[in-house]
PDB file of C-alpha atoms in Angstrom:
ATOM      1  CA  UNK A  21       2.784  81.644-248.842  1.00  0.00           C
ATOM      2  CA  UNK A  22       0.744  82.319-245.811  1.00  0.00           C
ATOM      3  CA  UNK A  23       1.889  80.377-242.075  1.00  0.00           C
ATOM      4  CA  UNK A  24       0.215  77.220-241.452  1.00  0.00           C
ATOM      5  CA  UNK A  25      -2.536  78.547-239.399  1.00  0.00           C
ATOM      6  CA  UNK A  26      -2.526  74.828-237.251  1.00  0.00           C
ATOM      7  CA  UNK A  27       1.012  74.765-236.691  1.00  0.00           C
ATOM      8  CA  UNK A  28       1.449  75.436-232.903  1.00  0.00           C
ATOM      9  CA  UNK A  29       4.943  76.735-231.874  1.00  0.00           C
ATOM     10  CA  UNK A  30       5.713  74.337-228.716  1.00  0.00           C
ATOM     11  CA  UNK A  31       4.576  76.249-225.485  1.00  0.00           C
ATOM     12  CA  UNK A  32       3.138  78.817-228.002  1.00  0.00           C
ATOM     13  CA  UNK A  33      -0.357  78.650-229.717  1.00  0.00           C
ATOM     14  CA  UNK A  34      -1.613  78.939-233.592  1.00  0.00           C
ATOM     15  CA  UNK A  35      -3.378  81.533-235.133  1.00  0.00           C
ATOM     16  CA  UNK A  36      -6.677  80.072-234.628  1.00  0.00           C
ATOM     17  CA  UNK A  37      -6.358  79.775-230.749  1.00  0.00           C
ATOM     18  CA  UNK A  38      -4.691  83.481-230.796  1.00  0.00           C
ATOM     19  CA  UNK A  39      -7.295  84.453-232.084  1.00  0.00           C
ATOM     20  CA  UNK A  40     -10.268  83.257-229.985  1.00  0.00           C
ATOM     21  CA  UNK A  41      -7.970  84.416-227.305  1.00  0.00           C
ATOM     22  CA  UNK A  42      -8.864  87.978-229.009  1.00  0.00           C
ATOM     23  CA  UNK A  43     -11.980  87.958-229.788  1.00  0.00           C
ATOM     24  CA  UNK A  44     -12.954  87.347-226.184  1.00  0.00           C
ATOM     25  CA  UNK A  45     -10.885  89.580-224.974  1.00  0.00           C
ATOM     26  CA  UNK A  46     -12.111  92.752-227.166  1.00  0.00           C
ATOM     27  CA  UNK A  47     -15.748  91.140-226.714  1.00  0.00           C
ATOM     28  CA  UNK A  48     -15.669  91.833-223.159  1.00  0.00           C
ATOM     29  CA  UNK A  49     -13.414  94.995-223.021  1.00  0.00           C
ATOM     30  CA  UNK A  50     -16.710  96.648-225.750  1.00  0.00           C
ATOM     31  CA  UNK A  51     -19.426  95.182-223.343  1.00  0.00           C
ATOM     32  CA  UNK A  52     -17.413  96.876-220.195  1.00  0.00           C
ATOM     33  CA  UNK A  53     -17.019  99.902-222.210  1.00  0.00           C
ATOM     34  CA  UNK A  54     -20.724 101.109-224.223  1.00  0.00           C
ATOM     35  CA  UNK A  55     -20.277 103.770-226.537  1.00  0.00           C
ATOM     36  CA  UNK A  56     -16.696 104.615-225.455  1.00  0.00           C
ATOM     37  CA  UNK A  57     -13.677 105.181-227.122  1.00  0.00           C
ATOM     38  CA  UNK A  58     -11.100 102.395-226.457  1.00  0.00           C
ATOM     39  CA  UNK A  59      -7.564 102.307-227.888  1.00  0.00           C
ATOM     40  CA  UNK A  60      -5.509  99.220-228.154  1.00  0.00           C
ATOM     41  CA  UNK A  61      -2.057  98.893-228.935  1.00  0.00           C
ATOM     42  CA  UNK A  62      -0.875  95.054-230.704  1.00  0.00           C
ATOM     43  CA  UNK A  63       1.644  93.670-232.812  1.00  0.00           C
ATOM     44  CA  UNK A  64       1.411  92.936-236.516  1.00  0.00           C
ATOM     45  CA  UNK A  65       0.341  89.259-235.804  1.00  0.00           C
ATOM     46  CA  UNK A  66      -3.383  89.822-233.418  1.00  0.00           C
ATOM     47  CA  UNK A  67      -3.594  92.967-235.544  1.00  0.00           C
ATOM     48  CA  UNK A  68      -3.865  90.332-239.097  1.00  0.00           C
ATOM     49  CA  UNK A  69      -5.706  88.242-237.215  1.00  0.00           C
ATOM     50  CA  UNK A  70      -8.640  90.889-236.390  1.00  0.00           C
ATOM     51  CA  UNK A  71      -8.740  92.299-239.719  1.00  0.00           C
ATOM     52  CA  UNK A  72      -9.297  88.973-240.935  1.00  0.00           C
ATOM     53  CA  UNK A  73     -11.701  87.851-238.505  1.00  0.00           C
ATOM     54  CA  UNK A  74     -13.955  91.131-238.831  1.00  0.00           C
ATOM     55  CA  UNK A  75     -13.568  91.204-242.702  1.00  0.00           C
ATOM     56  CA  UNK A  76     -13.974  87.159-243.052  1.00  0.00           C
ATOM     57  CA  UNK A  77     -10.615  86.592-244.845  1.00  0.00           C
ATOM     58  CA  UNK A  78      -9.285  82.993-244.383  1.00  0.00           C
ATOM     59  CA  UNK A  79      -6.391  82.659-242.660  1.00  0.00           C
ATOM     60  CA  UNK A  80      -4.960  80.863-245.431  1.00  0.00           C
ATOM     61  CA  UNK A  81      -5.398  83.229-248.202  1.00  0.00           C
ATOM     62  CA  UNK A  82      -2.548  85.551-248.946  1.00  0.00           C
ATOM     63  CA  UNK A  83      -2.250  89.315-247.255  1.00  0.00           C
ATOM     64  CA  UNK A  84      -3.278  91.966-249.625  1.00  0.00           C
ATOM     65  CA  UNK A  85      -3.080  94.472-247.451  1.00  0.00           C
ATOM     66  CA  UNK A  86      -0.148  96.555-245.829  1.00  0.00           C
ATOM     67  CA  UNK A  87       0.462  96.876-241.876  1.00  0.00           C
ATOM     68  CA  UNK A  88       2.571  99.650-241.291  1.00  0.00           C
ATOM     69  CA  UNK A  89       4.369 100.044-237.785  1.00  0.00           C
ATOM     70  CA  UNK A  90       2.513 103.194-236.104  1.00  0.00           C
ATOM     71  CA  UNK A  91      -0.387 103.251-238.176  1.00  0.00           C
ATOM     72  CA  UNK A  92      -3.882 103.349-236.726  1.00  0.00           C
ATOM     73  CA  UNK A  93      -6.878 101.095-237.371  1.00  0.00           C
ATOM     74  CA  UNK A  94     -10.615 101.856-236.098  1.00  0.00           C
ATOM     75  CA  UNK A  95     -12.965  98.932-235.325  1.00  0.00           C
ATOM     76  CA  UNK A  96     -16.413  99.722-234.092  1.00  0.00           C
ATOM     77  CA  UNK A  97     -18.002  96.847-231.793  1.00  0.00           C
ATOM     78  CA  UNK A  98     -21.969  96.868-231.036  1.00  0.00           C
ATOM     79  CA  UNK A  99     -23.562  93.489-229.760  1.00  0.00           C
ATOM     80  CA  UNK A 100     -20.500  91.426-230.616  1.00  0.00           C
ATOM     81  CA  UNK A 101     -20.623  92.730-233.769  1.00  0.00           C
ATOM     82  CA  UNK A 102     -17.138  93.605-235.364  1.00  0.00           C
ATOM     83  CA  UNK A 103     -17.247  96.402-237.919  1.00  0.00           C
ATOM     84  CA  UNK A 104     -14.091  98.083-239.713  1.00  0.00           C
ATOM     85  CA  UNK A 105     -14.308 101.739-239.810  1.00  0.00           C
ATOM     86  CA  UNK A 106     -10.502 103.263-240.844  1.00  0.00           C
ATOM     87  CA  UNK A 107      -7.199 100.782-241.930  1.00  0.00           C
ATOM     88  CA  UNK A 108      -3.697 101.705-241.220  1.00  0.00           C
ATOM     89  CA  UNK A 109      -3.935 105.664-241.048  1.00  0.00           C
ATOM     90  CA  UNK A 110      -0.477 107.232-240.622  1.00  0.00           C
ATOM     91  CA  UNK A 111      -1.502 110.897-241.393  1.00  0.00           C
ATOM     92  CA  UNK A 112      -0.599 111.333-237.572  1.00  0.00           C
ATOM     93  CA  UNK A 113       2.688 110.546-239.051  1.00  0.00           C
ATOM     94  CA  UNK A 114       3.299 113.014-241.764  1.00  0.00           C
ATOM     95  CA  UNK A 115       5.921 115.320-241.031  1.00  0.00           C
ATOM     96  CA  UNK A 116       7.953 112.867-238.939  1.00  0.00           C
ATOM     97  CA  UNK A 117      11.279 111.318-239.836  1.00  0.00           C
ATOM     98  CA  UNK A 118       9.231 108.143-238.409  1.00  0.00           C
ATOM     99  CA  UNK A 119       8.169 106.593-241.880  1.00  0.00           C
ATOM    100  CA  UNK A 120       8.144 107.356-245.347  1.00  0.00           C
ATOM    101  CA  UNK A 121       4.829 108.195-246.150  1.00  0.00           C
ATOM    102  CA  UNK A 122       5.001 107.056-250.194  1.00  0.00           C
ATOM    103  CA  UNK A 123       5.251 103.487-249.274  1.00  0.00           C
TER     104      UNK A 123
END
């Protein structure tokens, strides 16, 4: 069962306000940054919330898809425009004790 994505954790905020938080936020780091490579590094949590957002998954629907620690994701931004290029790679991984690659 997927979080309520109202409940606010006191002081804290929900996953809706998280992630209009975000989507400014990478909004105005692609218009300060045309056509350059940017990388990002998040938690699990804003890292959901962006897939969702750019693929149009409810928050409420369950996860069927796998966020492994490490692994690197590739959005491409043009115009506020959110598109999803790569999910999760760890081939920079492979070779390393760091995770077990036949998850």
């Amino acid at each position: 069962m997927r979080p309520d994505p109202d409940f606010i954790i006191p002081e804290g905020e929900n996953i809706k306000q998280m992630l209009k938080r975000l989507i400014t936020c990478l909004n105005h780091i692609a218009a300060d940054n045309p056509g350059k490579k940017i990388a990002l590094v998040t938690h699990s949590g804003p890292l959901d919330a962006i897939f969702r957002w750019v693929l149009n998954i409810p928050f409420t629907a369950p996860r069927k898809f796998k966020i492994f620690n490490g692994s690197i994701s590739t959005f491409y931004a043009e115009n506020n425009k959110w598109t999803l290029k790569e999910w999760g790679s760890i081939r920079h991984l492979s070779g390393t004790n760091a995770i077990d690659i036949n998850v």
